CSV table of C-alpha atoms and ligand atoms in Angstrom, one decimal:
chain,number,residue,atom,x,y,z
A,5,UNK,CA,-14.8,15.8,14.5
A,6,UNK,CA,-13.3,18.9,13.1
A,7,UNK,CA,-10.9,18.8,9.8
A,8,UNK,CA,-8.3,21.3,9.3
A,9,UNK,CA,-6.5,22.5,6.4
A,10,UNK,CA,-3.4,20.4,8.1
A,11,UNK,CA,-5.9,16.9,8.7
A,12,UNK,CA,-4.7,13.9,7.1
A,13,UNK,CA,-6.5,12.0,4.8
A,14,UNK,CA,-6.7,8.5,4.0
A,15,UNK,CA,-9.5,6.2,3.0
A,16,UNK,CA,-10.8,2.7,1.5
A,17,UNK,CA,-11.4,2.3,-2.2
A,18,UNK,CA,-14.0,-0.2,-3.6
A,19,UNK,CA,-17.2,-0.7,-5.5
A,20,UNK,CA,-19.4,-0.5,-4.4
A,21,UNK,CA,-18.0,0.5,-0.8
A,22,UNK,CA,-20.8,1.0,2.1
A,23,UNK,CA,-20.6,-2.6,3.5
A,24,UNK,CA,-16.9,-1.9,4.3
A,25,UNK,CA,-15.9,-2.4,7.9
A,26,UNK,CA,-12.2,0.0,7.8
A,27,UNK,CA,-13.7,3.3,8.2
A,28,UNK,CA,-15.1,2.4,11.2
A,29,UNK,CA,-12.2,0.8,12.3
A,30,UNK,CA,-9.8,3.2,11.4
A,31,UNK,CA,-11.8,5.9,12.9
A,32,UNK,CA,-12.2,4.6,16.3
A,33,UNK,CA,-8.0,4.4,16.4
A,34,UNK,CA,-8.5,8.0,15.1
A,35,UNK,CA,-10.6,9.0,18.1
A,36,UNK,CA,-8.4,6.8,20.5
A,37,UNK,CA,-5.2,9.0,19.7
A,38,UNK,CA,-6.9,12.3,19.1
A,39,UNK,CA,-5.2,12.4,16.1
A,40,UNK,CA,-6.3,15.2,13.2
A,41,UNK,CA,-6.8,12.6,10.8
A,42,UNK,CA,-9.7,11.1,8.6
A,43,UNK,CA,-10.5,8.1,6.7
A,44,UNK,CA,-13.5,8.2,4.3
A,45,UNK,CA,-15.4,5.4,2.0
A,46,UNK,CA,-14.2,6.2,-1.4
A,47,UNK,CA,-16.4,4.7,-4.2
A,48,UNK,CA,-14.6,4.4,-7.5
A,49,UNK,CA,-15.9,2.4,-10.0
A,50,UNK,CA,-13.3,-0.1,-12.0
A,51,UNK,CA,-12.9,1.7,-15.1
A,52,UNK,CA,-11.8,4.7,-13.2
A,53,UNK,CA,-9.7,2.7,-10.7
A,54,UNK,CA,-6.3,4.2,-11.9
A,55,UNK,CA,-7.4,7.8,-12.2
A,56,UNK,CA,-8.5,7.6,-8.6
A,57,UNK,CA,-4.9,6.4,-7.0
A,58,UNK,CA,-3.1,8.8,-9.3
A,59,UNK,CA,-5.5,11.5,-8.0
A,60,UNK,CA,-4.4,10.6,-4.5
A,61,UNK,CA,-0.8,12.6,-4.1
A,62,UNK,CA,-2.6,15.7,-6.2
A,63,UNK,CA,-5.5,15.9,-3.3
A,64,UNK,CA,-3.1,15.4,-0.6
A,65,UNK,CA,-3.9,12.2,0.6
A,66,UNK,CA,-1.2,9.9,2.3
A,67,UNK,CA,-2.9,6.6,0.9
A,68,UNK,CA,-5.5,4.3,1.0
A,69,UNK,CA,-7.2,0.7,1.5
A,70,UNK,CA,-8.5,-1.1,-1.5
A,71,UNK,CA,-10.9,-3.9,-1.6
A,72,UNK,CA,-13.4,-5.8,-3.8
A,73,UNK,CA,-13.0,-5.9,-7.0
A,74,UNK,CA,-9.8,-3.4,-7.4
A,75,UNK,CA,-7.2,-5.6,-5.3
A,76,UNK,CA,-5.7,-7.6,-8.1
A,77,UNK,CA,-6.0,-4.6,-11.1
A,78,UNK,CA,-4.3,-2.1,-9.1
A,79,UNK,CA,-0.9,-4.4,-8.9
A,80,UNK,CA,0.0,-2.4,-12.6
A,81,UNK,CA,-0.4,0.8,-11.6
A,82,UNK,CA,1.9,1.2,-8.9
A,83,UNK,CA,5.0,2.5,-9.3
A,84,UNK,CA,6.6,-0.1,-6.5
A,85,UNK,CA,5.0,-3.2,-5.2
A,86,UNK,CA,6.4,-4.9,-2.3
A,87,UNK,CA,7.6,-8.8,-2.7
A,88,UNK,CA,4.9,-10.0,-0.5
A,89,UNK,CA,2.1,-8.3,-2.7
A,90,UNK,CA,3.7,-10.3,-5.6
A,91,UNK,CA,3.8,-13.4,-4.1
A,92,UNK,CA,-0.2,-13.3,-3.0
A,93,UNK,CA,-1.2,-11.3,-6.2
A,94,UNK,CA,-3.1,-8.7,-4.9
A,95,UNK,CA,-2.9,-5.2,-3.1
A,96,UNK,CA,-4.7,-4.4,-0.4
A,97,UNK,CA,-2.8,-1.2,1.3
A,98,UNK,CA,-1.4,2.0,-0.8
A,99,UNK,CA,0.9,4.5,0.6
A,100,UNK,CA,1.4,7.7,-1.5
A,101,UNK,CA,5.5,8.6,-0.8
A,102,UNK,CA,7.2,12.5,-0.5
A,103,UNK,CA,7.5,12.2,-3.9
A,104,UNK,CA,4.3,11.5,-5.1
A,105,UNK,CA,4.7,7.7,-6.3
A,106,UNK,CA,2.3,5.1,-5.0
A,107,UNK,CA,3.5,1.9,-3.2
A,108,UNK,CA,1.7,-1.3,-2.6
A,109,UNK,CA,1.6,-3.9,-0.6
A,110,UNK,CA,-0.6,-7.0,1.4
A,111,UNK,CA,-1.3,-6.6,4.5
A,112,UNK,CA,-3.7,-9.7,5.3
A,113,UNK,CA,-0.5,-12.4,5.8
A,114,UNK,CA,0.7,-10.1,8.7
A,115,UNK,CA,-2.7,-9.7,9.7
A,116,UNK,CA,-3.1,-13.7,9.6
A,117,UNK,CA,0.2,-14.4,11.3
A,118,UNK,CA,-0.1,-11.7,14.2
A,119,UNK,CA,-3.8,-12.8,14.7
A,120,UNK,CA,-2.4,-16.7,15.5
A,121,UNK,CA,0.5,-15.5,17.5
A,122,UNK,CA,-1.4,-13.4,19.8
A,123,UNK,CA,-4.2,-15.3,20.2
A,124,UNK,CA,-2.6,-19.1,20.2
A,125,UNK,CA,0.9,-18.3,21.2
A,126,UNK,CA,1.1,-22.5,22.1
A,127,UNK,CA,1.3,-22.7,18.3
A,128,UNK,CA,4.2,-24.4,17.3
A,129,UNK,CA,4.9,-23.3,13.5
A,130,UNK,CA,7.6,-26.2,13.3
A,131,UNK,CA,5.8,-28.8,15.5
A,132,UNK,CA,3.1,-30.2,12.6
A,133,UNK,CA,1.7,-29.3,9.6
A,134,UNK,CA,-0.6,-27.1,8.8
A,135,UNK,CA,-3.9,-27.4,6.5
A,136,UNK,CA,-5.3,-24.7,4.6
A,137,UNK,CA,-9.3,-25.0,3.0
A,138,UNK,CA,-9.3,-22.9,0.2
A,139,UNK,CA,-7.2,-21.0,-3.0
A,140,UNK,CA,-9.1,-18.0,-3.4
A,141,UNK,CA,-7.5,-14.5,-2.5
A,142,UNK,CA,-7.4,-15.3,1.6
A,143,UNK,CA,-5.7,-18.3,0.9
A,144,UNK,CA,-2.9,-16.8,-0.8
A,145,UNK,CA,-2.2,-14.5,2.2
A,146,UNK,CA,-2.7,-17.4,4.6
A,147,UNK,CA,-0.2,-19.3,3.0
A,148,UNK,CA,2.8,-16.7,2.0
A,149,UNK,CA,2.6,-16.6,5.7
A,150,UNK,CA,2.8,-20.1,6.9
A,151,UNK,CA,5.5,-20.6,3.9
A,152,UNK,CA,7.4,-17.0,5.3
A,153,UNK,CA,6.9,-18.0,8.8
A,154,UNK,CA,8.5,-21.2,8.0
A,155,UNK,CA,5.7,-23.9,8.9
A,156,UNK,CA,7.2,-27.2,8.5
A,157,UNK,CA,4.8,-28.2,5.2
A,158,UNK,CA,1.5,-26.8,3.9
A,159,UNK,CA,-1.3,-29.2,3.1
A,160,UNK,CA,-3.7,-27.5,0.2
A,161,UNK,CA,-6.9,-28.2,-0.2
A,162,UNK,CA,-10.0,-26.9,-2.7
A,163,UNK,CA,-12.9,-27.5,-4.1
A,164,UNK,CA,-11.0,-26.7,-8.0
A,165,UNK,CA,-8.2,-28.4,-7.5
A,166,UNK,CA,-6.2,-26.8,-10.2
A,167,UNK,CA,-6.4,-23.4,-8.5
A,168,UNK,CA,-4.9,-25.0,-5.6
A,169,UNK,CA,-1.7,-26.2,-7.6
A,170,UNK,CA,-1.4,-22.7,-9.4
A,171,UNK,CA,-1.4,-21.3,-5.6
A,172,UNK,CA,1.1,-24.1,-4.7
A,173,UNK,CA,3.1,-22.7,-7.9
A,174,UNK,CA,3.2,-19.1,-7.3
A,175,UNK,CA,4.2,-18.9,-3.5
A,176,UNK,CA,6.7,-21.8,-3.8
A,177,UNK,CA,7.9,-23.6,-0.8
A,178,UNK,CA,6.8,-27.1,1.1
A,179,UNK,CA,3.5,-27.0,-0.3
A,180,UNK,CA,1.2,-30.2,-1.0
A,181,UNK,CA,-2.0,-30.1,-3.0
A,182,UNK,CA,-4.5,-33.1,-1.6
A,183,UNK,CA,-7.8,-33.1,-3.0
A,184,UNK,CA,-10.9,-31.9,-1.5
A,185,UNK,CA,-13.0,-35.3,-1.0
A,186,UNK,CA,-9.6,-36.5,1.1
A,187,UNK,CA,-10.1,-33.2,3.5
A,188,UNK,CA,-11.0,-35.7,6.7
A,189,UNK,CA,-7.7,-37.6,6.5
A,190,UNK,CA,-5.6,-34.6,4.9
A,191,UNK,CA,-6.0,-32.7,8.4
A,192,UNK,CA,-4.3,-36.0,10.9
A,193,UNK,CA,-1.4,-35.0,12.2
A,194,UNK,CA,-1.7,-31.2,11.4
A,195,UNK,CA,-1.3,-28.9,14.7
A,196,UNK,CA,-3.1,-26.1,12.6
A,197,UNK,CA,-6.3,-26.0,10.2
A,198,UNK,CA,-7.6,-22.6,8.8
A,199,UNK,CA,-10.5,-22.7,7.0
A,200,UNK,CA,-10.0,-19.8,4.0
A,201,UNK,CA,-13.0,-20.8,1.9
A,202,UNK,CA,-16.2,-19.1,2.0
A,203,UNK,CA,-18.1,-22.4,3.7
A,204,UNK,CA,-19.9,-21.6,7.1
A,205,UNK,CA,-20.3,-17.9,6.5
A,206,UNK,CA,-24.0,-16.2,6.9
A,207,UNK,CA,-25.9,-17.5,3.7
A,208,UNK,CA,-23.1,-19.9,2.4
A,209,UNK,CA,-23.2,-23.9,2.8
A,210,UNK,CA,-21.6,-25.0,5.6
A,211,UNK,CA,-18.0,-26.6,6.1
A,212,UNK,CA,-18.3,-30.1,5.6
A,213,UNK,CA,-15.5,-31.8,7.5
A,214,UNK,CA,-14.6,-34.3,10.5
A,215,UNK,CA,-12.2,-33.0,13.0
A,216,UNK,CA,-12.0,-36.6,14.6
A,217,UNK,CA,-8.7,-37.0,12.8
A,218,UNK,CA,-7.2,-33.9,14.0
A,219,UNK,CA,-5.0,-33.9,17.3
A,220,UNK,CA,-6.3,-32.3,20.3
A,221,UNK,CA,-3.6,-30.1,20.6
A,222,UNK,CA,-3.9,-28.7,16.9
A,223,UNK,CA,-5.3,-25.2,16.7
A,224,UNK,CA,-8.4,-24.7,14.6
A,225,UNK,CA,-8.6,-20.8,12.8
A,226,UNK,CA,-11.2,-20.0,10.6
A,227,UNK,CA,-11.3,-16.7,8.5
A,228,UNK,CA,-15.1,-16.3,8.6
A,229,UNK,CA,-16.2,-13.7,11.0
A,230,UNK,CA,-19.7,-13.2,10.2
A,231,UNK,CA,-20.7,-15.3,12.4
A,232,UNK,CA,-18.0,-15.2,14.9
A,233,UNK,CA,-17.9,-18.9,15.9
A,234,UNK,CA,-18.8,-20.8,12.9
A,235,UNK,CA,-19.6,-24.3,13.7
A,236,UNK,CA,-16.3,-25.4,13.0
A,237,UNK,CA,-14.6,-23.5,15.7
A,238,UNK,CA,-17.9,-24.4,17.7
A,239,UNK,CA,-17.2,-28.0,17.3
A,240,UNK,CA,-13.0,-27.7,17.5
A,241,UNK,CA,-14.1,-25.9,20.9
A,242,UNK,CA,-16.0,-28.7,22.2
A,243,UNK,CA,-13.9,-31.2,20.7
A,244,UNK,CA,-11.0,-29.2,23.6
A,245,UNK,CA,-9.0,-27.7,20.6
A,246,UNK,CA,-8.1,-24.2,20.8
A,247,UNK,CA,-9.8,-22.2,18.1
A,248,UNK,CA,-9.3,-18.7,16.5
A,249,UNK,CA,-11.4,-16.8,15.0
A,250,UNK,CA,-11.6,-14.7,11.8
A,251,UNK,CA,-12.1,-11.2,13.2
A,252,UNK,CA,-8.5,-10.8,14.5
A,253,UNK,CA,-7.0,-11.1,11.4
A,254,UNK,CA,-9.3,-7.9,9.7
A,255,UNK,CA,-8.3,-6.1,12.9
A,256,UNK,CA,-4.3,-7.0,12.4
A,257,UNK,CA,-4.0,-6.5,8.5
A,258,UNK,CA,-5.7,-2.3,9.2
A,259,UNK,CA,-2.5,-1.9,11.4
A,260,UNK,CA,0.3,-1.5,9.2
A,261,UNK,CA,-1.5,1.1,6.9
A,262,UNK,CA,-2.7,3.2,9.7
A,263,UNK,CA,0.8,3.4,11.2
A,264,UNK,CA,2.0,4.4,7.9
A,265,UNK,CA,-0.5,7.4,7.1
A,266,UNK,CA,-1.1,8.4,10.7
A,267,UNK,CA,2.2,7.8,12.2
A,268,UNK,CA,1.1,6.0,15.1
A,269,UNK,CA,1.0,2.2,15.7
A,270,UNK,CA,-2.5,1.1,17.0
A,271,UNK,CA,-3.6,-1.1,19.3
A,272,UNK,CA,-5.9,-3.8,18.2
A,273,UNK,CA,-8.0,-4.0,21.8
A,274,UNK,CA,-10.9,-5.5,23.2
A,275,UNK,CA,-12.8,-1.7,22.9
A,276,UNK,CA,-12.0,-2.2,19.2
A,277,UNK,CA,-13.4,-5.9,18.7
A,278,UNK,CA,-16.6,-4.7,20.3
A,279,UNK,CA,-17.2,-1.7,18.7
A,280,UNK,CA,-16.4,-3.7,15.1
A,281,UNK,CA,-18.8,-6.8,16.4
A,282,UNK,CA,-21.7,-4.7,16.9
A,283,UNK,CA,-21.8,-3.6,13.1
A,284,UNK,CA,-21.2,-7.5,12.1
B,19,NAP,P1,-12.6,-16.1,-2.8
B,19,NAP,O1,-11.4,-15.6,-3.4
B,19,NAP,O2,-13.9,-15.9,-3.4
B,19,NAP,O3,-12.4,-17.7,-2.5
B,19,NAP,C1,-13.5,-18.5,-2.1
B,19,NAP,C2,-13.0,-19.9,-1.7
B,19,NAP,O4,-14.0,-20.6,-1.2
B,19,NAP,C3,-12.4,-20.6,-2.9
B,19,NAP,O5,-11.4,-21.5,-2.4
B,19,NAP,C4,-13.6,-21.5,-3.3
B,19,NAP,O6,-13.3,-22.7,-3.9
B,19,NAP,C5,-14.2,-21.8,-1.9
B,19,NAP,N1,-15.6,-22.2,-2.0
B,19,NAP,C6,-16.7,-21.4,-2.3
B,19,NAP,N2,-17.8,-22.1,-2.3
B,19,NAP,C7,-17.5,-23.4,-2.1
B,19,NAP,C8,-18.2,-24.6,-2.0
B,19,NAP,N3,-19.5,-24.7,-2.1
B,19,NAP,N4,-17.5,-25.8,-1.7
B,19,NAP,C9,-16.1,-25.8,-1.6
B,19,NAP,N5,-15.4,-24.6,-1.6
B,19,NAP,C10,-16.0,-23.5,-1.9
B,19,NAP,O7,-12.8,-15.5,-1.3
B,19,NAP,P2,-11.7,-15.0,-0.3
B,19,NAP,O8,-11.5,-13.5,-0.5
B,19,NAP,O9,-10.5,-15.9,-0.4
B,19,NAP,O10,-12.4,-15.2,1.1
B,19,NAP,C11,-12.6,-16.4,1.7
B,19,NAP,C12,-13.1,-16.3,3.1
B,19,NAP,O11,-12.2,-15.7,3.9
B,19,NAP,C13,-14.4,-15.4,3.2
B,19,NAP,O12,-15.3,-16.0,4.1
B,19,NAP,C14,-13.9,-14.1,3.7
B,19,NAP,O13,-14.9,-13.4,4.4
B,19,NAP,C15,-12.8,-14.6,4.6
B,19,NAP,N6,-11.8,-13.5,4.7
B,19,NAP,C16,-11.5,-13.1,6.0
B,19,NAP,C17,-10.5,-12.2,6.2
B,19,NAP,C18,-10.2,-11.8,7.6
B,19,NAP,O14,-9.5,-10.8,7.7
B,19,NAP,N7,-10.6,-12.5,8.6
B,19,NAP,C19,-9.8,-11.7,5.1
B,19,NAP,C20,-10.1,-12.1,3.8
B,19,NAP,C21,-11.1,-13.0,3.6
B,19,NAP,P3,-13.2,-22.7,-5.6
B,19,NAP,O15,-11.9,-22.2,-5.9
B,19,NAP,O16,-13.4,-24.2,-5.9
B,19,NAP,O17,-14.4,-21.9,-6.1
């Protein structure tokens, strides 16, 4: 890789930031399109979160990623934040205008969306309801985007049941919290269940739930990656459902920002799944 006075820069913001998967990504679409461009880890601590983003138009950068812990802070120091960014609370892709301002927006409901519509295109977003586990962060981008992509009604279900009902409250829309020990009977009748809690990922307790209820045709996505097939899709896939996994989604939600800094709209491709699956 050679950088020229002329390379443009982007980058991921966090702290700390060395587990995160982005550079890599955005690197190998880098490569693919020979483009003179770079994305680098950029560890800035919390207390010098807004120096750091104000710094980005003055050192020539086009934008950046944030993730853990700065997603939520950094919604008051942009100077425009798109609706969907509102609605889920959190930022998660900056873009740094002609001008100098920073915009921000959410990424991970497109991401969501375009990982179920390319991978179960059967889904029927109007033929059943869906079920989401969970009301953290993930959640909130799961369901702006079953609400925006008009899903017929959205059961809601978490451990805290109260964070579920300020979830229900902030994104608005056919929305019903059911509480988490009713999680076996909540899902009959759903044609999609997406697991957006933290349950069934490497070192975490595992998803406690019975698919029985569920009909065969329903589509079971869980946002876990690491592992790839958690045993809920494991058991959805011998149970005949169709299953998604969580990897497509991290894959989707890189593509809008790399479009926007780099000017080209990637790919996400097999080449890039295996490349990312090695690392996970
Ligand atoms: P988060 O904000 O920390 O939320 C964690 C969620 O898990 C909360 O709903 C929490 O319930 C629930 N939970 C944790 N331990 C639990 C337990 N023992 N029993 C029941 N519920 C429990 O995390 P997040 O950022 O939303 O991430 C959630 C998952 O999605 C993670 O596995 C993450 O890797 C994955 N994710 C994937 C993508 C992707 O692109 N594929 C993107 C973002 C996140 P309480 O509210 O009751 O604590």
């Amino acid at each position: 890789m050679s950088v020229s006075g002329s390379t443009l820069l982007a980058g991921v913001m966090g702290w700390p930031i060395s587990h995160s998967l982005s550079p890599l990504l955005h690197g190998y679409w880098l490569r693919e399109h020979n483009i003179d461009g770079v994305y680098v880890p950029l560890p800035v601590a919390p207390s010098n979160l807004e120096h750091g983003l104000r710094a980005l138009p003055r050192v020539g950068f086009r934008g950046v990623n944030l993730t853990v812990p700065h997603k939520e802070a950094a919604l008051s120091m942009m100077d425009t934040v798109s609706d969907v960014a509102r609605r889920i609370g959190a930022i998660n892709t900056v873009f740094v205008s002609d001008d100098g301002s920073l915009s921000g927006t959410n990424t991970d409901a497109h991401g969501f969306i375009e990982n179920l519509r390319l991978n179960a295109p059967t889904w029927q977003k109007n033929g059943g309801a869906a079920v989401v586990l969970g009301a953290g962060g993930a959640a909130r981008a799961v369901v702006a985007a079953l609400i925006d992509a008009q899903v017929s009604e959205v059961f809601l279900l978490n451990r805290t049941v109260e964070k579920a009902e300020q979830l229900a409250q902030a994104i608005g829309g056919p929305i019903k919290v059911v509480n988490w020990d009713d999680r076996d009977e909540a899902i009959g009748n759903a044609m999609l269940l997406v697991n957006a809690t933290t349950l069934g990922m490497v070192n975490q307790p595992k998803l406690e739930v019975s698919l029985s209820a569920l009909p065969k045709m329903a589509i079971v996505n869980d946002l876990v990656y690491a592992p790839l097939e958690t045993e809920l899709l494991r058991t959805a896939r011998q149970m005949g459902m169709q299953t998604v996994d969580g990897l497509g989604m991290l894959l989707h939600q890189a593509v809008p920002g790399f479009e926007g800094w780099f000017g080209k709209r990637p790919d996400v491709t097999d080449g890039l799944r295996n490349v990312v699956l090695k690392t996970t």
